[in-house]
Amino acid sequence: MLWLGTALVLVPTLVRMAVTIDPMPTWESDPLVMWIPPAGIGPLGSLVLDLFTIAGCAVVLVATPLHIATIPAALALLGSAGVLIHAASQPKHADVGMPWVAAVCAALAMVHLPDRSSMRAACIAGAMGMLALLAGKAAVQVFVEHPQTVAAYEQTRETFLTSQGWSPDSIMARNYERRLYQPEATGWFGLSNVFGSLAAAWIAASIVALALMIQSRARSRRACLAIGAMVLLAAGALLLSRSKGSAGAAILAVVAFFLAWRFRKRAALVVVAVPLIVLAGVIVRGLLGERLGELSILFRWFYIQGATRIFLDHPILGVGPGGFKDAYMLAKPAISPEEVSSPHSIFFDLLSTLGLVGGAWILLFACACRSIAGRVRTAETSEESPARPFDRPAMLLAAASIGFAIGLSAYFERSLLTPEMGIVRALGLVLGLAIAAGVIQAPRQSAHIVRLAAVAGALVILAHTQIEVTLVSAGAGPMAATIIALACAPPARARCTRSNSGGAALFAGLAVAAGSLLLPSTFHWSAALTRATDAVRPVGEAISTLDEAPPNSAKMLAALDRIARLAGTATPRNASELEAAIAHARTRAALAALPELERALEARPSHLPTRQAAVRMHVALVWQVDDPAKRQYHSRRALELAQQAAVINPHSPASWGLVATTIQSLPPAGTSLEEAIRACEQAAGLDPHGLTYPLKLVDLYEQTGQIDQARRWAQRALEINENLHLDPIRQLTDAQRRRLASLIEP
């Protein structure tokens, strides 16, 4: 049974590392303007992985031969209850927060695996074996996918920006382009620094393992080769991530490990000092202000300031896992140019989003530091394992977990499968199994090596999560928590059937409660969204084929025939007929998708991205249908849906912004610019340091002839612009500045 629990925790943790987790599959942009094939898993798939992990934790607790760690288990449950309270109120909190619960449960399960057990060896081997796949993914991203993505974007820039609803000179477009042109490895996590955290943990663990292996008198050549390969792969992955913070965390962790190893009686001080040193560095950098050219850590200081204000305003339960971004817009310093969804520091993340309840999980870090220090303090360099055969059960579980994760990765990305990624997955499987075998081989000669290597990896995570979002990332968080847990010493006492069964029952109850509260609505939402995607897929694929196919090729002719069938017209013979056929096809697809989008909205009425997608379809149909009655219906319905967003989420500037944008997108008849002005002013009040809504208000007041008000908001926009001097990309363009200045001083 312990094997089952371990598998239920390990497999979802590895799967998360090899698939993209998309919070709004297909519909983040307009699929009828630019079709982007869905790949990865959405909130439903992520929630299923969360529930498996929580259930696996319950199974481990009931089956382990060790006594349940009562205090850590209670702290884990308390923080999880806080997440569940928020998750039950709004889906955004569930989508963001449930992976946090999974991460904590994965860590708790790993801690309760016996030290020399095959299960713990399999988890370490599985975690290290995924390095090969991610290193290969990094190489393909930087050297193959990035140039192709940039070229495709430059070719379809206007279409892409239209699908996102961005103007070419908008702050969103300019910021997107800045990120796009940076050749950074992100793996499947979407963020280079998150990818860098895991790469740094692997390289620190590998360096320590290799050093201890070389020092060992009974070293294995096979294990040395495997760990040496890990050093090279991890170094390559870290280099391709271009994450300076990750590299610094790796150096700090290795130095801290050998200091703790040298002064073992003071190991606790060294371990605790690692995260505190990083936090102190952020504070010192913040106090130095703008005197230094470095900005990244200065921005972290701004995040911490905002998070502290948010915690003081919401001290009990916080603003919820998905509520930080809206709260930060109000709480951030005026010169902070960024709008972030996390303070990039795990302690402040937990306090601002979960309040004092999140403090329970902060105490878990204290428990982990104490346990890690105990691991270092009690380890002996002369500790040798008795000769024993190769651990085949551990290898079988590690191999099955790695293979399953890679297989699911290929399945979910089947629409984007390329020869390069096929090769990477094949090599990732072969090299991953070789690395796993080497890791399992190592304890045959020296049992302390792998355990101490895990300590170095944990120190990286403890350090880097003070300035990054690794532990709150849906993809990387459970693995990062697992790395910390595998460095901890397991409970020393033997199991108590009553205590273990009681603890397991509580975590089983957590899984049941989460499933009952969240699974039905998430399932219905996901099913409706999938049906909406299926309704627009043929048109999106046909238009995408037309854009990519060479002129007069068989591929283009087939796409023209397909467009004609979808539009119910004859095959277009010229550009005007093609434009008309595409418009008819889009109208048909939008009419088919809209009922499903509205059903998805019924399942998750407070989910703003779903509401935005439905509004976008209604607005498009206003301009596409010929029947005046239907145009009036779609116009009225679009405005109703937008207005409901402001009622359901009145503290979100994006909700009020949706009202204003919808009114501006509709024909003037039947809409009121005064309502758009009121909505924009509400949004500007909730985002007082942003330029988006002041610029909209300037336009709206000009359109209504209220020049004095337009001048007032133009002056406000110029003041905000001066505050954004730390990030010129987010400032006004020269043309925008000249226009506002001429309005103020005609």
XYZ file of C-alpha atoms in Angstrom, residues 89 157 315 398 505 508 511 513 648 737:
10
model
C -15.625 31.233 -3.235
C 2.263 40.483 -35.754
C -4.575 39.822 8.242
C 11.200 5.582 -11.056
C -8.389 10.186 7.543
C -8.525 11.799 2.866
C -9.287 15.264 -0.788
C -13.900 18.016 0.450
C -19.461 39.921 -9.295
C 3.414 62.170 -24.683
